[in-house]
XYZ file of C-alpha atoms in Angstrom:
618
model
C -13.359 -19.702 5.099
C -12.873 -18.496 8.692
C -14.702 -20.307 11.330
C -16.326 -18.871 14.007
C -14.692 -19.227 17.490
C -13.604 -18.124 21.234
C -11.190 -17.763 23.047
C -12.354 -20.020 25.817
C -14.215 -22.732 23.153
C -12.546 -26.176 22.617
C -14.953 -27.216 19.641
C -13.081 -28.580 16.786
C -12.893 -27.059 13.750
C -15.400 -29.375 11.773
C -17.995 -28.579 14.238
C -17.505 -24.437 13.799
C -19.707 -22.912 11.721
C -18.418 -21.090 8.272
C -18.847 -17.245 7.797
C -21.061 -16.623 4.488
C -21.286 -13.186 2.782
C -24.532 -12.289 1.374
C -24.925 -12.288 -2.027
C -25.927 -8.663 -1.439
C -22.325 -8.132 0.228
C -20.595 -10.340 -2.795
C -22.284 -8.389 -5.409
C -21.140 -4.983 -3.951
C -17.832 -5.953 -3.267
C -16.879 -7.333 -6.640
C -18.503 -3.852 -8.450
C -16.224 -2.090 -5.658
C -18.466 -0.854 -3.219
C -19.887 -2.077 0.046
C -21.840 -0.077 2.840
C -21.469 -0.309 7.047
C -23.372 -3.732 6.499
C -20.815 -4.938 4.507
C -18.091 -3.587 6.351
C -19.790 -5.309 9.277
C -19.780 -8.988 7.583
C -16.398 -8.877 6.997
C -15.525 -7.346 10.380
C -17.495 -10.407 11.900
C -15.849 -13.058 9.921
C -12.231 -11.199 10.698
C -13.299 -11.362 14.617
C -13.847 -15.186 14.220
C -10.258 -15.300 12.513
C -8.223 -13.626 15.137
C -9.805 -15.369 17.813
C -8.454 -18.683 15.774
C -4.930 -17.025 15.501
C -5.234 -16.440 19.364
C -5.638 -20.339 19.824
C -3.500 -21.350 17.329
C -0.776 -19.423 19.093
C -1.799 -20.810 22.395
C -1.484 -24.273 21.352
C 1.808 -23.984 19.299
C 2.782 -22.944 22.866
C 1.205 -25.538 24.489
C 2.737 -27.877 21.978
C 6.583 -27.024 22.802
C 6.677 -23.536 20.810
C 8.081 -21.367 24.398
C 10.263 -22.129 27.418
C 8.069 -22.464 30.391
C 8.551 -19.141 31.872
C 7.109 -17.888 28.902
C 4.362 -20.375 28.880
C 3.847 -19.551 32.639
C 3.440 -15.455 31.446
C 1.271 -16.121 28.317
C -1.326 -18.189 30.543
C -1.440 -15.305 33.046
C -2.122 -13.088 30.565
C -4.947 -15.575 28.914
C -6.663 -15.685 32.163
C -6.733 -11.768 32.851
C -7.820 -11.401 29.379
C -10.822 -13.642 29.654
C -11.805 -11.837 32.922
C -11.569 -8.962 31.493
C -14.002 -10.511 28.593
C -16.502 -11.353 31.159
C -16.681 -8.307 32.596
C -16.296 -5.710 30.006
C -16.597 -7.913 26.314
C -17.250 -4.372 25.027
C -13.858 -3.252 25.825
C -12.547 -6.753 25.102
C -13.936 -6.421 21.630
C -12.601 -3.170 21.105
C -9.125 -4.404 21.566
C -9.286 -7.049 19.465
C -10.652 -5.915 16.648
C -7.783 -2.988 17.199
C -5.497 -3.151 13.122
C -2.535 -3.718 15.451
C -3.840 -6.564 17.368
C -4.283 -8.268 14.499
C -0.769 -7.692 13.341
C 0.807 -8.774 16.304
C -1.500 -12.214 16.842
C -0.502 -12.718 12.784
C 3.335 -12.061 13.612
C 3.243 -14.390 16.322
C 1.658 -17.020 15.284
C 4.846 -17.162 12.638
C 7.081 -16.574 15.063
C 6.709 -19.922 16.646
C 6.361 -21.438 13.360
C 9.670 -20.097 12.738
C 9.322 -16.478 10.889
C 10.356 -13.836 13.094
C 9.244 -10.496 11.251
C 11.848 -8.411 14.345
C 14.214 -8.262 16.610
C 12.226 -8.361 19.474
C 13.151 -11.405 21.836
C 10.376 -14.483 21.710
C 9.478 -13.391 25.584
C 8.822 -9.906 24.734
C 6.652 -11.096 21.492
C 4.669 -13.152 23.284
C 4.397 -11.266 26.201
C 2.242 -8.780 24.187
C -0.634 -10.126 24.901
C 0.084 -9.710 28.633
C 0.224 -5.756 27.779
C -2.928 -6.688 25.786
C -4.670 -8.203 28.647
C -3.359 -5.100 31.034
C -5.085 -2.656 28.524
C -7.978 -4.043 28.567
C -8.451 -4.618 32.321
C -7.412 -0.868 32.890
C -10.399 0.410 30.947
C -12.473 -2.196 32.319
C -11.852 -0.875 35.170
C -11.075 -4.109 37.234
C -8.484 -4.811 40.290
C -5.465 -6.966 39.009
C -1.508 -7.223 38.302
C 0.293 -8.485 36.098
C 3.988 -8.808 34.379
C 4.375 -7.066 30.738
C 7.272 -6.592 28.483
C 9.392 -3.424 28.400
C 10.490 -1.718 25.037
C 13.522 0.231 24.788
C 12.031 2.555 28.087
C 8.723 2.668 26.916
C 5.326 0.082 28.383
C 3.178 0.096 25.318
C -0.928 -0.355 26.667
C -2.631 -1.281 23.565
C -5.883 0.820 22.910
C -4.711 2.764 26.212
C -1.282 4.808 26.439
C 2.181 4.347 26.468
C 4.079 4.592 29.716
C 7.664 5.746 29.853
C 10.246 4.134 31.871
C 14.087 4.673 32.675
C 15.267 1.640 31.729
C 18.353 1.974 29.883
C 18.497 -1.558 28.207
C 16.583 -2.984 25.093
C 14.271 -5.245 26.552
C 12.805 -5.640 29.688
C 9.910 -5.910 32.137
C 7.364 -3.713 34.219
C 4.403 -5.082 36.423
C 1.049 -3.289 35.581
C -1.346 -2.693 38.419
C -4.983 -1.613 38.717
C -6.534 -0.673 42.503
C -9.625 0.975 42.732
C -9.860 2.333 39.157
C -6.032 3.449 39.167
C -3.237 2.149 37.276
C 0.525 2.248 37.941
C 3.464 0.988 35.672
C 6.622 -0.100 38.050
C 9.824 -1.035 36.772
C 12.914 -1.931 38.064
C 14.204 1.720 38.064
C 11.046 3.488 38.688
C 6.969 3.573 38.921
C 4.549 5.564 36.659
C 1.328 6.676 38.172
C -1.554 7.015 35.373
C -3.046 10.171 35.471
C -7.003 9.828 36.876
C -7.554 11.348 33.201
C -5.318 9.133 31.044
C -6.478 11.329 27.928
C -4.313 13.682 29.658
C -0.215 13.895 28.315
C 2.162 13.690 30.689
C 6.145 13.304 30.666
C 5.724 9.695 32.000
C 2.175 9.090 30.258
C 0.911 9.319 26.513
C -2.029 8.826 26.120
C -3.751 7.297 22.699
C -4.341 10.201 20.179
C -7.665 9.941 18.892
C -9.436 13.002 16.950
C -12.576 13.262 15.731
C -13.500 13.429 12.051
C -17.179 14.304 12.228
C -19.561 15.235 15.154
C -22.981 15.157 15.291
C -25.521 11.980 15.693
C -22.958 10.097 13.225
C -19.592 11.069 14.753
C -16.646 9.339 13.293
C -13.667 9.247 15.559
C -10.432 7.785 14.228
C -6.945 6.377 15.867
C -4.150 8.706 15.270
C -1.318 6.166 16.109
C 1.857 7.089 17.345
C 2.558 4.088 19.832
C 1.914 0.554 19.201
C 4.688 -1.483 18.300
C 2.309 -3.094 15.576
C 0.812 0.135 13.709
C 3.170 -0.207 11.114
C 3.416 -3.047 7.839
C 5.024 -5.709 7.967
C 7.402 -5.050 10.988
C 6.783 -3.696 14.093
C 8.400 0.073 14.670
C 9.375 1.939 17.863
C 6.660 5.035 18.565
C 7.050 7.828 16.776
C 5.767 10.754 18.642
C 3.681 14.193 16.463
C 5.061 16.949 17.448
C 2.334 19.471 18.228
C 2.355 21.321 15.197
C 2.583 18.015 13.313
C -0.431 16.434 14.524
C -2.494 19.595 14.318
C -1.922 19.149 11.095
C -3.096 15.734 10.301
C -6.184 16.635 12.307
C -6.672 19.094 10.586
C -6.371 17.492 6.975
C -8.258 14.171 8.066
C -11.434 16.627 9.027
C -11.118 18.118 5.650
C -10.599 15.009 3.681
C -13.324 13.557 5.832
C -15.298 16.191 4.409
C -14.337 15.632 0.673
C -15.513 12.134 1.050
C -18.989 13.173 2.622
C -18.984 15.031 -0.530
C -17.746 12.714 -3.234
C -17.507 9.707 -1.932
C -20.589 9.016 0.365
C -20.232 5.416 -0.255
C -16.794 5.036 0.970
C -17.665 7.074 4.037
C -20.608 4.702 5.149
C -18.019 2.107 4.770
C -14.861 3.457 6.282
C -17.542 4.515 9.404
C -17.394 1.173 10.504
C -14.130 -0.332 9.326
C -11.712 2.326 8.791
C -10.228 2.464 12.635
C -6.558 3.615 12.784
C -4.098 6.278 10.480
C -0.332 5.983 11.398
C 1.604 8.799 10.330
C 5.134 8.757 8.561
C 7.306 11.627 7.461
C 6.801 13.297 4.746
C 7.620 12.253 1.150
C 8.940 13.908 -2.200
C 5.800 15.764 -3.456
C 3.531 13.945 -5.549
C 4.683 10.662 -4.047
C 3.113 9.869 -1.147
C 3.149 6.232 0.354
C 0.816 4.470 2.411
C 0.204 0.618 2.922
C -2.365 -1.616 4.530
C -2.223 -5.271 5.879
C -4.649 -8.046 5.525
C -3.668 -8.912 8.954
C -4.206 -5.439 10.360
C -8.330 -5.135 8.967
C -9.585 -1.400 9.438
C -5.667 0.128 10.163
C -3.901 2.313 7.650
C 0.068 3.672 7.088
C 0.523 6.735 5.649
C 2.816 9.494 4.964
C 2.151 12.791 5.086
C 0.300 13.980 2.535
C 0.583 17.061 0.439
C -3.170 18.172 0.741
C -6.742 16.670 1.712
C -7.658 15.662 -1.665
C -4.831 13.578 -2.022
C -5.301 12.225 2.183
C -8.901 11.333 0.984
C -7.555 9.548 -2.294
C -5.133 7.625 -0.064
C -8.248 6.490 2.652
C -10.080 5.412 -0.444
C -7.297 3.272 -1.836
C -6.123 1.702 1.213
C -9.828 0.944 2.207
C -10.481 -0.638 -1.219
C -7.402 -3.039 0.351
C -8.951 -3.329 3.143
C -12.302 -4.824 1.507
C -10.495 -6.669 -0.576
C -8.482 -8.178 1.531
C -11.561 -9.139 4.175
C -13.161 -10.561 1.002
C -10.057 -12.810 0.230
C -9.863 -13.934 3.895
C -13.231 -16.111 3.004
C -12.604 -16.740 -0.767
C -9.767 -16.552 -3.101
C -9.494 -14.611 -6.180
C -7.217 -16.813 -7.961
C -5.390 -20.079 -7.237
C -2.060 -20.804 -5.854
C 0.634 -20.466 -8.521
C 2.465 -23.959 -9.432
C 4.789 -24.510 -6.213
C 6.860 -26.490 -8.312
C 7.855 -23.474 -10.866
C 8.456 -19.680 -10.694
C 5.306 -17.286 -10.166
C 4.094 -15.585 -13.614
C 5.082 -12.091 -12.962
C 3.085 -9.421 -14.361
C 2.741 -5.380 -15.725
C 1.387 -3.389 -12.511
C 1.002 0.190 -13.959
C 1.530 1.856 -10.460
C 4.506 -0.376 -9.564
C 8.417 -0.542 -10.239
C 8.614 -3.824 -10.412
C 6.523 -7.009 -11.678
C 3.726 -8.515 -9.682
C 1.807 -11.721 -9.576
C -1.647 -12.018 -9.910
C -2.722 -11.731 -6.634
C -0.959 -8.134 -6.081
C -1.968 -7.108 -9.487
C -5.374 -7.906 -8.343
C -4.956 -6.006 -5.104
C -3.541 -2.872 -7.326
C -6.563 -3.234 -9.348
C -9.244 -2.745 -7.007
C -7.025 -0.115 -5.154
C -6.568 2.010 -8.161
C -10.769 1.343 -9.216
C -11.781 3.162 -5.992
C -9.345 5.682 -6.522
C -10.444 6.448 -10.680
C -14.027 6.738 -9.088
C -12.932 9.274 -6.127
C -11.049 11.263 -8.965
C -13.915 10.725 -11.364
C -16.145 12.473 -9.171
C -13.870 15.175 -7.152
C -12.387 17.345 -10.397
C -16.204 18.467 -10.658
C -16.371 19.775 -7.196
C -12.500 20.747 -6.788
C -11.152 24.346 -6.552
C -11.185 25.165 -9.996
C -7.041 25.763 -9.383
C -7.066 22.282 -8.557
C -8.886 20.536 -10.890
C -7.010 20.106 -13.834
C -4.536 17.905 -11.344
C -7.872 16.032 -10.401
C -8.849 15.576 -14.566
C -5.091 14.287 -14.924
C -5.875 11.629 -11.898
C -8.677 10.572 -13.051
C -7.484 10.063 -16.774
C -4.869 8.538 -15.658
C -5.928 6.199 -13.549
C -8.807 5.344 -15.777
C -6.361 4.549 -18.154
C -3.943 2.352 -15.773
C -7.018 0.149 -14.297
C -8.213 -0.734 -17.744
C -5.081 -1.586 -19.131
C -4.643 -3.843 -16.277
C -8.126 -5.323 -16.021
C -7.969 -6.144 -19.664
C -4.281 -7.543 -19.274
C -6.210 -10.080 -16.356
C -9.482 -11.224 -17.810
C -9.794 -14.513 -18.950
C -6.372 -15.408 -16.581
C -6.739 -19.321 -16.285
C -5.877 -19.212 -12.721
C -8.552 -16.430 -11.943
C -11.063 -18.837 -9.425
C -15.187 -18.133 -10.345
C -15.160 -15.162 -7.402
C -12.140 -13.687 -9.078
C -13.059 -14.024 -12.972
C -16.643 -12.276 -11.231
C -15.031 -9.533 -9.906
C -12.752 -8.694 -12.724
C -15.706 -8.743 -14.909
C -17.659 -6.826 -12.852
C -14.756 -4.048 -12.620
C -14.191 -4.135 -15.909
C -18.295 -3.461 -16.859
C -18.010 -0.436 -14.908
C -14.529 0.868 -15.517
C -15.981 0.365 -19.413
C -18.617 3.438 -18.658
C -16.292 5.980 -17.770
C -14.073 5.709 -20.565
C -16.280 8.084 -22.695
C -15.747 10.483 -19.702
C -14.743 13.915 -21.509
C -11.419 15.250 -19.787
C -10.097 18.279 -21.375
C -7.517 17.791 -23.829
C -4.185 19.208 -21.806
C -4.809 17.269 -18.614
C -5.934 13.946 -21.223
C -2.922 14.209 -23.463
C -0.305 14.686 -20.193
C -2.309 11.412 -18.431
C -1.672 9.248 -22.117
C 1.863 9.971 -21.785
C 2.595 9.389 -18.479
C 1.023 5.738 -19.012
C 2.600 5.519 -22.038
C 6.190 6.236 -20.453
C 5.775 4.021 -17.196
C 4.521 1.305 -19.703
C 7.771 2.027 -21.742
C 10.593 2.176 -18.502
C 9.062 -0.786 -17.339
C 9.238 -2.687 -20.641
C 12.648 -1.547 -21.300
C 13.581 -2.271 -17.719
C 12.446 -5.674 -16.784
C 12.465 -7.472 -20.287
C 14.758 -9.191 -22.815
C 14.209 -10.517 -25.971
C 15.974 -13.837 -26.970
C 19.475 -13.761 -26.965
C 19.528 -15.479 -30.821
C 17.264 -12.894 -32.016
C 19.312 -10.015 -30.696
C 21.879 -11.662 -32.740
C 20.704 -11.842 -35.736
C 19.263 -8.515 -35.485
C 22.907 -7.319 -34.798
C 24.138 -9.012 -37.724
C 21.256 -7.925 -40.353
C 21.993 -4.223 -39.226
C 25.712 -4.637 -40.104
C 24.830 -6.116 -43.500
C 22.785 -3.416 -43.950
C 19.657 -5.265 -44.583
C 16.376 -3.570 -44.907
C 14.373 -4.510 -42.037
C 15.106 -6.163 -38.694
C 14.671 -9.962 -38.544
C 10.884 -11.402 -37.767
C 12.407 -13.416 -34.973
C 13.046 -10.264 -32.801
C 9.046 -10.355 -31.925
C 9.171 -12.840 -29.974
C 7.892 -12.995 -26.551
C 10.542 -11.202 -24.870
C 12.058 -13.062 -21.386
C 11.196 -11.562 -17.960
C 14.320 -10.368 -15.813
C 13.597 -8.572 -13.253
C 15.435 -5.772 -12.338
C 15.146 -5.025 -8.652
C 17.013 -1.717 -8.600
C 14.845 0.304 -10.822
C 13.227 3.181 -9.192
C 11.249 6.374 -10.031
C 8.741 4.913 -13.321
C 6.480 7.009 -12.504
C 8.804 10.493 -13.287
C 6.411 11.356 -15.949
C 3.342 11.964 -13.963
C 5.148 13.728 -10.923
C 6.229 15.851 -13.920
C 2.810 16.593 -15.305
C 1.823 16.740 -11.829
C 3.950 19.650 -10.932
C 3.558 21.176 -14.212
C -0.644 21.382 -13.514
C 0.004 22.295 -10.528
C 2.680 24.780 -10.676
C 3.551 25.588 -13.894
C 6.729 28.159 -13.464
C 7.789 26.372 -9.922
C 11.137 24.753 -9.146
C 10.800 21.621 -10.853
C 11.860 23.382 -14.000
C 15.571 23.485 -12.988
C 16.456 19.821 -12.880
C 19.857 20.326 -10.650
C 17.953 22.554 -8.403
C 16.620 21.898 -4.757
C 13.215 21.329 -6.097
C 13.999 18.667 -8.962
C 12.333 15.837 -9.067
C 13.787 12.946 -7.681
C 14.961 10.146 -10.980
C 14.111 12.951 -13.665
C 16.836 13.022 -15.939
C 17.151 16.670 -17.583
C 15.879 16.018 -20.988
C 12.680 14.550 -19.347
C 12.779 18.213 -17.215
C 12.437 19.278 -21.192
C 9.607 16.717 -22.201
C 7.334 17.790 -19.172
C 7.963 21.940 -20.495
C 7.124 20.242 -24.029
C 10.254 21.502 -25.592
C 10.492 18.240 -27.431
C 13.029 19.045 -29.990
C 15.371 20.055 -27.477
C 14.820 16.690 -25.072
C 14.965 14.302 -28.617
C 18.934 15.980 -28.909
C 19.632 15.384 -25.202
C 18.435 11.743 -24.989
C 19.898 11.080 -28.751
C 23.508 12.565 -27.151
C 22.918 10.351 -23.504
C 22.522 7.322 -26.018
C 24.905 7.182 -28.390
C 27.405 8.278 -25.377
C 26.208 5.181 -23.414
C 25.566 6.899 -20.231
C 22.112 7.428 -20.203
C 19.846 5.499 -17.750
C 17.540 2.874 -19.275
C 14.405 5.139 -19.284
C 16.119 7.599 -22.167
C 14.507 5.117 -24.199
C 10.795 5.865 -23.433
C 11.679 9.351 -22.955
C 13.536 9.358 -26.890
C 10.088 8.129 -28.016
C 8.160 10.125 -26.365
C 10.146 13.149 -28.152
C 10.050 11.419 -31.479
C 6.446 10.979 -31.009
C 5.914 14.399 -31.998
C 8.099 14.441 -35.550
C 6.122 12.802 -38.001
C 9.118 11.640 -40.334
C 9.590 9.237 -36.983
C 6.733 7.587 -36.117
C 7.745 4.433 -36.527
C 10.667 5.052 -34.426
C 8.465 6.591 -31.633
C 5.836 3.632 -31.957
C 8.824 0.840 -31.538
C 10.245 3.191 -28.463
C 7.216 3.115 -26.439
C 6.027 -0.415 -27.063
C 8.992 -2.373 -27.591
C 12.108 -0.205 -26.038
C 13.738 -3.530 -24.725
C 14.417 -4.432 -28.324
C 16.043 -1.017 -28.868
C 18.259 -1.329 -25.874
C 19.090 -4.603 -26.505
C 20.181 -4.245 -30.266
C 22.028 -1.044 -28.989
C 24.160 -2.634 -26.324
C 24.938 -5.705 -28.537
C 26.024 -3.277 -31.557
C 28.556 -1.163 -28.937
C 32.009 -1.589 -30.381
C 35.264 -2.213 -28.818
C 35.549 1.539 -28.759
C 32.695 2.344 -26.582
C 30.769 3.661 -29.900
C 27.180 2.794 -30.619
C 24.727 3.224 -33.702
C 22.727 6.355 -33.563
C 19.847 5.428 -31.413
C 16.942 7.577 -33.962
C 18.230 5.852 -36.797
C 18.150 2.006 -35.114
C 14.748 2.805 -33.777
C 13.856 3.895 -37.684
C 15.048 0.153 -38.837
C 13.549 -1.657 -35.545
C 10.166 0.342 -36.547
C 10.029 -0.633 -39.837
């Protein structure tokens, strides 16, 4: 657990008290919840672990980890910053608990330890704190000056602004100086004079972007972040500047999504009032697949791209913040143990993910996915009654991805007590919603989609044993009756790292609730979704006999991608007289392929794919 500390203490670590969360705190946390008071213990305990990261750096420095020069600049820096703590610790406090101050103490504390995470020079990584330190004495307002590094033109202030420089090479340096309440940022081609109002934009100045989610006596103001090198997961990123029109428009959707969650989510709101601090924006994404990402290292900060409306902005706050909890939570106390260093990680079934996870980000998926079921679970009663049968399709689907995976995880023997308590506590509550009613279209649509990514991923990532392929080969050419016993065996785990787009199905069904006549219906077309093969185009407009000929034609030609499998048995799923075919297809397609590719003759011929999947089946 992290121990409490400052920056100026020299107690040693057995003498530091340990950070305990209530029972009250643990309880809520493992059942997926956790108010402001929460929130609060697990901001406290992350305060005590940066301030450890900050020494740690310090004395890796101290112990050889910098040239002196460096040294020399990271002491200044120190110093001003513990000023700056004397006179202003509310300001201090407000820096450090910034998401990207935690990133960058995190980064470089590997750094010396010999993990660079960018390109940066090890002066200019270091030297952040100096900019840190500047930041902080600005808005405290005192007198001082002080050296800070130089990115590519631009003087990032942490918490402040971002001054803009003409400095024409990479890396460089600018001294920061505060008279009287002023500031100025001079380089070695030019000075920037802070404007007296340095909320104000200037060609030389930007300021920190900040809006305001909700006024009143509670007023929730959040971090639109543009600037800091370390907004963004795992490596640092130049700025990225909104145009106007761009971040009108994420002001505009955070008020309303802030607003959806007052509504549906008041629990995550009392949380994400205290911890949720910072939003980075990203371009845009296909439709329907957004991406966002949070860091244990960055507590309270979240990446994300921009999203296609509020309900799915507030989804994404709820499922990064359910990170964010989680990830304070495993700061103090780990969900499962270490896997043997001595062998390969087990590598399991994430039902949102391409590719296999271990435990530990299967965990992190699970109670990601938990807080989103319950923000679904709750928003397709109060939705636009045009948009809720896309919110009955989350939820079902969802619902039906978080069990699966809960009930693939309980009883894991390297679960610890906390973890096996807050699976089964999950799991107790995931239990009561599966008698949820959702009405039959939007329920049927959400079973397939699991049913294909379940499928593609199977088909993708596993093989069964080379002998029983074999001899499953040979009993097909004889002509025998049934495959051989030995093909259901455990199948071997290989990942493959280039699959992409598993989750075609539900952008499908997605579009399809959403738009049922739009552009997605022309598979070459400029709104086709990205991966979907044509005869999946035909699955998602349920013209199944039509998509069971193209995937049966893509197969026995050989040059259909490795989902036509789940997609063949989704068709067949709908023809009695092949049941068994469409049962083997969605739960054991790597069989299929593998039989397939071993039976491809000389020629380039192969068996009829509906007729293997008959014998496999049977």
């Amino acid at each position: 657990m992290a121990a409490d500390a400052t920056t100026t203490g020299e107690q040693t670590a057995e003498h530091l008290p340990f950070h305990r969360l209530s029972a009250a705190g643990v309880r809520a946390l493992a059942h997926g919840e956790g108010d402001g008071a929460v929130i609060a213990e697990l901001l406290r305990a992350e305060r005590s672990r940066r301030l450890l990261l900050l020494r740690a750096l310090r004395n890796g420095l101290d112990r050889g980890g910098a040239r002196p020069q460096d040294l020399a600049w990271f002491a200044e820096a120190w110093d001003l910053l513990e000023h700056a703590q004397r006179q202003a610790p509310e300001v201090c406090e407000d820096a450090l608990m910034s998401p990207n101050t935690g990133m960058w103490v995190s980064l470089a504390v590997r750094r010396i330890r010999g993990r660079p995470y960018e390109d940066a020079p090890h002066w200019v990584v270091l030297g952040h704190l100096a900019a840190l330190a500047a930041a902080v004495a600005a808005r405290a307002g005192l007198d001082f000056s002080i050296t800070v590094p130089v990115r590519r033109g631009l003087v990032p202030l942490p918490t402040l602004g971002c001054a803009v420089l003409d400095a024409p090479e990479p890396w460089g340096t600018a001294r920061v100086t505060g008279r009287e309440g002023r500031l100025w940022v001079t380089g070695a081609a030019g000075e920037v004079e802070v404007p007296a109002d340095r909320e104000r934009h200037e060609r030389d100045w930007i300021p920190v972007r900040r809006t305001t989610l909700e006024a009143g006596p509670r007023t929730k103001t959040l971090v639109l972040e543009e600037l800091d090198p370390y907004r963004t997961f795992p490596h640092p990123s130049r700025p990225s500047l909104l145009p106007p029109a761009e971040a009108a428009y994420w002001e505009s959707l955070l008020a309303k999504a802030w607003r959806i969650l007052l509504r549906d989510e008041p629990g995550s709101v009392e949380a994400m009032r205290t911890g949720l601090m910072s939003v980075a924006p990203t371009p845009r994404r296909e439709r329907f697949r957004p991406h966002s990402s949070t860091a244990g290292d960055a507590f309270g900060g979240v990446t994300a791209s921009r999203p296609d409306d509020a309900a799915q902005l507030a989804a994404t706050l709820v499922h990064e913040f359910q990170h964010t909890k989680l990830g304070g939570l495993m700061h103090l106390e780990q969900l499962s143990e270490a896997a043997d260093p001595e062998g390969p990680d087990t590598l399991l079934y994430a039902p949102w993910r391409d590719d296999p996870r271990p435990l530990g980000g299967l965990l992190q998926g699970i109670y990601a996915f938990f807080g989103v079921t319950r923000f679904w679970r709750a928003h397709r009663h109060t939705a636009d009654p045009a948009y809720a049968p896309l919110a009955h399709f989350e939820f079902a689907l969802w619902r039906a991805q978080v069990w699966a995976a809960l009930t693939a995880v309980r009883g894991h023997e390297r679960l610890t007590p906390l973890g096996r308590y807050v699976v089964e506590c999950l799991t107790e509550r995931c239990a009561g919603w599966l008698a949820d009613e959702v009405p039959a279209t939007e329920l049927r649509l959400a079973q397939e989609a699991a049913d294909d990514h379940r499928a593609r991923w199977r088909a993708h990532h596993l093989r069964p044993p080379a002998e029983a392929v074999e001899a499953a080969v040979r009993a097909w050419q004889r002509g025998d009756p049934r495959p051989p016993s030995a093909l259901a065996a455990p199948p071997v785990l290989v990942p493959d790292p280039a699959v992409r787009f598993m989750d075609g199905a539900a952008v499908l069904a997605r579009h399809r609730l959403g738009d049922p006549d739009g552009a997605w219906r022309d598979p070459g077309g400029p709104g086709a979704v990205a991966g979907a093969d044509p005869a999946e185009v035909l699955l998602a407009r349920d013209d199944h006999a039509r998509a069971r000929a193209a995937f049966t034609a893509r197969l026995s030609g050989g040059d259909a991608p490795v989902s036509a499998w789940a997609g063949l048995g989704r068709a067949l799923a709908h023809e009695p007289a092949h049941r068994a075919a469409a049962r083997l297809l969605l739960r054991h397609p790597e069989r299929a392929r593998a039989v397939h590719d071993a039976l491809r003759s000389p020629t380039g011929h192969r068996a009829d794919p509906v007729r293997l999947a008959s014998w496999l089946g049977a």
